[in-house]
């Protein structure tokens, strides 16, 4: 089983719809992150969280919100999806400030 | 701000050695990471440097010069399965955020 699991793997939605992407981990890490990846732009940080009561904005948080429901769960919501939010989304975890990121398998989101 | 540069594409021959460069200009620095990403898959961690010098891990090595804002990833004895994107990432001085380059797409040819 994957240590960092994202659901769904693929999602197609229409402009204006609210959607949620979910991430769960069995690594026991406190730190969790949401990134999006676009061709030619690389990975960009949306939000990150270091424990259940801690939420921090990344570079590109506008249009997104997150919820850290438990140490193991971190979900990303698009309140009103728009086409330029079409991207590959990755959840990641890390053990501490000296450790690398461990990525989930990604969610490919298409907004039409 | 953060500025991380890598070549967009490289091609190399099976069995050869390839060096992928990364230059960075960041407002703070607390380590440089290399990740491998096959098409449609998650990035996986390869190597990490926080001090100047060379770190070796089997066929992969990574070098860092903090004074020059420069790193490279060296892949030896290239195999076809090494065809992938290689991502350079800098961790900020707080240790809280990672900033990624756009990645270098490596194609290994027979």
GROMACS .gro file of C-alpha atoms in nm:
model
  222
    1UNK     CA    1   0.000   0.000   0.000
    2UNK     CA    2   0.114   0.352  -0.077
    3UNK     CA    3   0.232   0.557   0.222
    4UNK     CA    4   0.069   0.873   0.084
    5UNK     CA    5  -0.264   0.812  -0.088
    6UNK     CA    6  -0.456   1.063  -0.294
    7UNK     CA    7  -0.815   1.032  -0.411
    8UNK     CA    8  -0.944   1.057  -0.673
    9UNK     CA    9  -0.665   0.983  -0.924
   10UNK     CA   10  -0.849   1.161  -1.201
   11UNK     CA   11  -1.136   1.409  -1.195
   12UNK     CA   12  -1.317   1.605  -1.460
   13UNK     CA   13  -1.545   1.882  -1.340
   14UNK     CA   14  -1.723   2.185  -1.477
   15UNK     CA   15  -1.651   2.553  -1.416
   16UNK     CA   16  -1.813   2.677  -1.096
   17UNK     CA   17  -1.837   2.340  -0.922
   18UNK     CA   18  -1.695   2.280  -0.576
   19UNK     CA   19  -1.461   1.984  -0.551
   20UNK     CA   20  -1.243   1.826  -0.286
   21UNK     CA   21  -0.920   1.635  -0.329
   22UNK     CA   22  -0.823   1.409  -0.044
   23UNK     CA   23  -0.490   1.294   0.094
   24UNK     CA   24  -0.416   1.043   0.366
   25UNK     CA   25  -0.082   0.912   0.493
   26UNK     CA   26   0.042   0.624   0.703
   27UNK     CA   27   0.394   0.759   0.752
   28UNK     CA   28   0.314   0.929   1.082
   29UNK     CA   29   0.452   1.261   0.955
   30UNK     CA   30   0.329   1.587   1.102
   31UNK     CA   31   0.406   1.800   0.796
   32UNK     CA   32   0.174   1.785   0.495
   33UNK     CA   33   0.171   1.989   0.175
   34UNK     CA   34  -0.037   2.046  -0.137
   35UNK     CA   35   0.139   2.129  -0.467
   36UNK     CA   36   0.018   2.174  -0.820
   37UNK     CA   37   0.227   2.093  -1.127
   38UNK     CA   38   0.184   2.261  -1.463
   39UNK     CA   39   0.395   2.202  -1.776
   40UNK     CA   40   0.677   2.455  -1.790
   41UNK     CA   41   0.606   2.588  -1.440
   42UNK     CA   42   0.717   2.308  -1.215
   43UNK     CA   43   0.574   2.230  -0.874
   44UNK     CA   44   0.420   2.523  -0.684
   45UNK     CA   45   0.311   2.519  -0.321
   46UNK     CA   46  -0.057   2.585  -0.249
   47UNK     CA   47  -0.088   2.523   0.126
   48UNK     CA   48   0.100   2.344   0.401
   49UNK     CA   49   0.027   2.229   0.753
   50UNK     CA   50   0.251   2.121   1.038
   51UNK     CA   51  -0.021   1.987   1.268
   52UNK     CA   52  -0.398   1.971   1.300
   53UNK     CA   53  -0.433   2.332   1.417
   54UNK     CA   54  -0.173   2.475   1.178
   55UNK     CA   55  -0.255   2.594   0.824
   56UNK     CA   56  -0.025   2.811   0.612
   57UNK     CA   57  -0.062   2.965   0.268
   58UNK     CA   58   0.190   2.886  -0.003
   59UNK     CA   59   0.279   3.072  -0.321
   60UNK     CA   60  -0.055   3.023  -0.498
   61UNK     CA   61  -0.333   2.980  -0.240
   62UNK     CA   62  -0.595   3.202  -0.407
   63UNK     CA   63  -0.898   2.999  -0.513
   64UNK     CA   64  -0.811   2.709  -0.282
   65UNK     CA   65  -0.879   2.613   0.078
   66UNK     CA   66  -0.759   2.323   0.292
   67UNK     CA   67  -0.863   2.127   0.596
   68UNK     CA   68  -0.639   1.921   0.824
   69UNK     CA   69  -0.892   1.681   0.974
   70UNK     CA   70  -0.636   1.466   1.155
   71UNK     CA   71  -0.262   1.413   1.157
   72UNK     CA   72  -0.305   1.165   0.873
   73UNK     CA   73  -0.553   1.358   0.656
   74UNK     CA   74  -0.518   1.682   0.459
   75UNK     CA   75  -0.778   1.779   0.200
   76UNK     CA   76  -0.772   2.048  -0.067
   77UNK     CA   77  -1.090   2.221  -0.186
   78UNK     CA   78  -1.164   2.431  -0.489
   79UNK     CA   79  -1.468   2.638  -0.391
   80UNK     CA   80  -1.560   2.734  -0.747
   81UNK     CA   81  -1.342   2.559  -1.003
   82UNK     CA   82  -1.212   2.749  -1.304
   83UNK     CA   83  -1.035   2.616  -1.617
   84UNK     CA   84  -0.691   2.752  -1.520
   85UNK     CA   85  -0.702   2.522  -1.217
   86UNK     CA   86  -0.661   2.231  -1.457
   87UNK     CA   87  -0.337   2.072  -1.338
   88UNK     CA   88  -0.175   1.773  -1.171
   89UNK     CA   89  -0.207   1.803  -0.792
   90UNK     CA   90   0.030   1.637  -0.547
   91UNK     CA   91   0.004   1.588  -0.175
   92UNK     CA   92   0.334   1.542   0.010
   93UNK     CA   93   0.454   1.477   0.364
   94UNK     CA   94   0.780   1.526   0.547
   95UNK     CA   95   0.901   1.414   0.887
   96UNK     CA   96   1.062   1.742   0.991
   97UNK     CA   97   1.247   2.048   0.863
   98UNK     CA   98   1.554   1.843   0.773
   99UNK     CA   99   1.379   1.569   0.576
  100UNK     CA  100   1.277   1.534   0.210
  101UNK     CA  101   0.922   1.536   0.079
  102UNK     CA  102   0.733   1.212   0.013
  103UNK     CA  103   0.473   1.252  -0.259
  104UNK     CA  104   0.141   1.084  -0.327
  105UNK     CA  105   0.061   0.956  -0.676
  106UNK     CA  106  -0.118   1.270  -0.778
  107UNK     CA  107  -0.467   1.376  -0.886
  108UNK     CA  108  -0.514   1.487  -1.244
  109UNK     CA  109  -0.787   1.753  -1.241
  110UNK     CA  110  -0.953   1.889  -1.553
  111UNK     CA  111  -1.193   2.183  -1.531
  112UNK     CA  112  -1.405   2.233  -1.843
  113UNK     CA  113   1.229   3.578  -0.409
  114UNK     CA  114   1.323   3.243  -0.550
  115UNK     CA  115   1.479   3.173  -0.889
  116UNK     CA  116   1.583   2.818  -0.975
  117UNK     CA  117   1.713   2.734  -1.323
  118UNK     CA  118   1.767   2.400  -1.492
  119UNK     CA  119   1.800   2.305  -1.859
  120UNK     CA  120   1.468   2.203  -2.007
  121UNK     CA  121   1.580   1.893  -2.195
  122UNK     CA  122   1.885   1.669  -2.228
  123UNK     CA  123   1.963   1.357  -2.427
  124UNK     CA  124   2.232   1.102  -2.344
  125UNK     CA  125   2.336   0.755  -2.454
  126UNK     CA  126   2.284   0.436  -2.259
  127UNK     CA  127   2.596   0.352  -2.057
  128UNK     CA  128   2.725   0.709  -2.060
  129UNK     CA  129   2.750   0.974  -1.787
  130UNK     CA  130   2.528   1.282  -1.777
  131UNK     CA  131   2.544   1.593  -1.560
  132UNK     CA  132   2.230   1.797  -1.493
  133UNK     CA  133   2.297   2.147  -1.362
  134UNK     CA  134   2.088   2.363  -1.133
  135UNK     CA  135   2.154   2.724  -1.039
  136UNK     CA  136   1.959   2.908  -0.775
  137UNK     CA  137   1.911   3.254  -0.632
  138UNK     CA  138   1.703   3.245  -0.318
  139UNK     CA  139   1.638   3.475  -0.026
  140UNK     CA  140   1.744   3.199   0.212
  141UNK     CA  141   1.889   2.850   0.185
  142UNK     CA  142   1.864   2.538   0.396
  143UNK     CA  143   1.942   2.252   0.162
  144UNK     CA  144   1.910   2.144  -0.201
  145UNK     CA  145   1.722   1.833  -0.308
  146UNK     CA  146   1.705   1.631  -0.629
  147UNK     CA  147   1.397   1.433  -0.727
  148UNK     CA  148   1.326   1.196  -1.016
  149UNK     CA  149   0.984   1.198  -1.180
  150UNK     CA  150   0.872   0.951  -1.446
  151UNK     CA  151   0.593   1.070  -1.674
  152UNK     CA  152   0.257   1.070  -1.495
  153UNK     CA  153   0.408   0.955  -1.166
  154UNK     CA  154   0.502   1.109  -0.833
  155UNK     CA  155   0.844   1.266  -0.778
  156UNK     CA  156   1.075   1.042  -0.575
  157UNK     CA  157   1.364   1.165  -0.362
  158UNK     CA  158   1.715   1.103  -0.498
  159UNK     CA  159   1.968   1.314  -0.314
  160UNK     CA  160   2.021   1.598  -0.069
  161UNK     CA  161   2.303   1.848  -0.006
  162UNK     CA  162   2.320   2.107   0.268
  163UNK     CA  163   2.699   2.150   0.285
  164UNK     CA  164   2.940   2.211  -0.003
  165UNK     CA  165   3.076   1.905  -0.174
  166UNK     CA  166   2.979   1.579  -0.332
  167UNK     CA  167   2.727   1.325  -0.204
  168UNK     CA  168   2.739   0.983  -0.369
  169UNK     CA  169   2.462   0.724  -0.376
  170UNK     CA  170   2.533   0.436  -0.611
  171UNK     CA  171   2.503   0.554  -0.972
  172UNK     CA  172   2.383   0.897  -0.860
  173UNK     CA  173   2.592   1.178  -0.715
  174UNK     CA  174   2.502   1.537  -0.630
  175UNK     CA  175   2.732   1.833  -0.582
  176UNK     CA  176   2.670   2.167  -0.413
  177UNK     CA  177   2.853   2.499  -0.408
  178UNK     CA  178   2.665   2.741  -0.184
  179UNK     CA  179   2.890   3.037  -0.268
  180UNK     CA  180   2.811   2.994  -0.639
  181UNK     CA  181   2.444   2.900  -0.595
  182UNK     CA  182   2.510   2.590  -0.802
  183UNK     CA  183   2.439   2.221  -0.788
  184UNK     CA  184   2.460   1.931  -1.028
  185UNK     CA  185   2.326   1.578  -1.040
  186UNK     CA  186   2.556   1.322  -1.200
  187UNK     CA  187   2.414   0.998  -1.335
  188UNK     CA  188   2.661   0.725  -1.427
  189UNK     CA  189   2.618   0.408  -1.635
  190UNK     CA  190   2.294   0.539  -1.777
  191UNK     CA  191   2.009   0.295  -1.823
  192UNK     CA  192   1.695   0.331  -2.033
  193UNK     CA  193   1.487   0.348  -1.715
  194UNK     CA  194   1.671   0.671  -1.620
  195UNK     CA  195   1.463   0.853  -1.885
  196UNK     CA  196   1.261   1.087  -1.662
  197UNK     CA  197   1.239   1.444  -1.541
  198UNK     CA  198   1.487   1.553  -1.275
  199UNK     CA  199   1.370   1.823  -1.037
  200UNK     CA  200   1.597   2.052  -0.839
  201UNK     CA  201   1.441   2.196  -0.520
  202UNK     CA  202   1.572   2.443  -0.264
  203UNK     CA  203   1.447   2.446   0.095
  204UNK     CA  204   1.415   2.790   0.249
  205UNK     CA  205   1.605   2.901   0.558
  206UNK     CA  206   1.310   2.822   0.788
  207UNK     CA  207   1.302   2.463   0.664
  208UNK     CA  208   0.930   2.505   0.606
  209UNK     CA  209   0.902   2.545   0.229
  210UNK     CA  210   1.054   2.391  -0.082
  211UNK     CA  211   1.091   2.577  -0.411
  212UNK     CA  212   1.118   2.372  -0.727
  213UNK     CA  213   1.282   2.431  -1.062
  214UNK     CA  214   1.083   2.346  -1.374
  215UNK     CA  215   1.269   2.018  -1.417
  216UNK     CA  216   1.504   1.870  -1.677
  217UNK     CA  217   1.359   1.606  -1.907
  218UNK     CA  218   1.629   1.345  -1.972
  219UNK     CA  219   1.598   1.103  -2.263
  220UNK     CA  220   1.832   0.806  -2.269
  221UNK     CA  221   1.886   0.662  -2.618
  222UNK     CA  222   2.034   0.323  -2.712
   0.00000   0.00000   0.00000
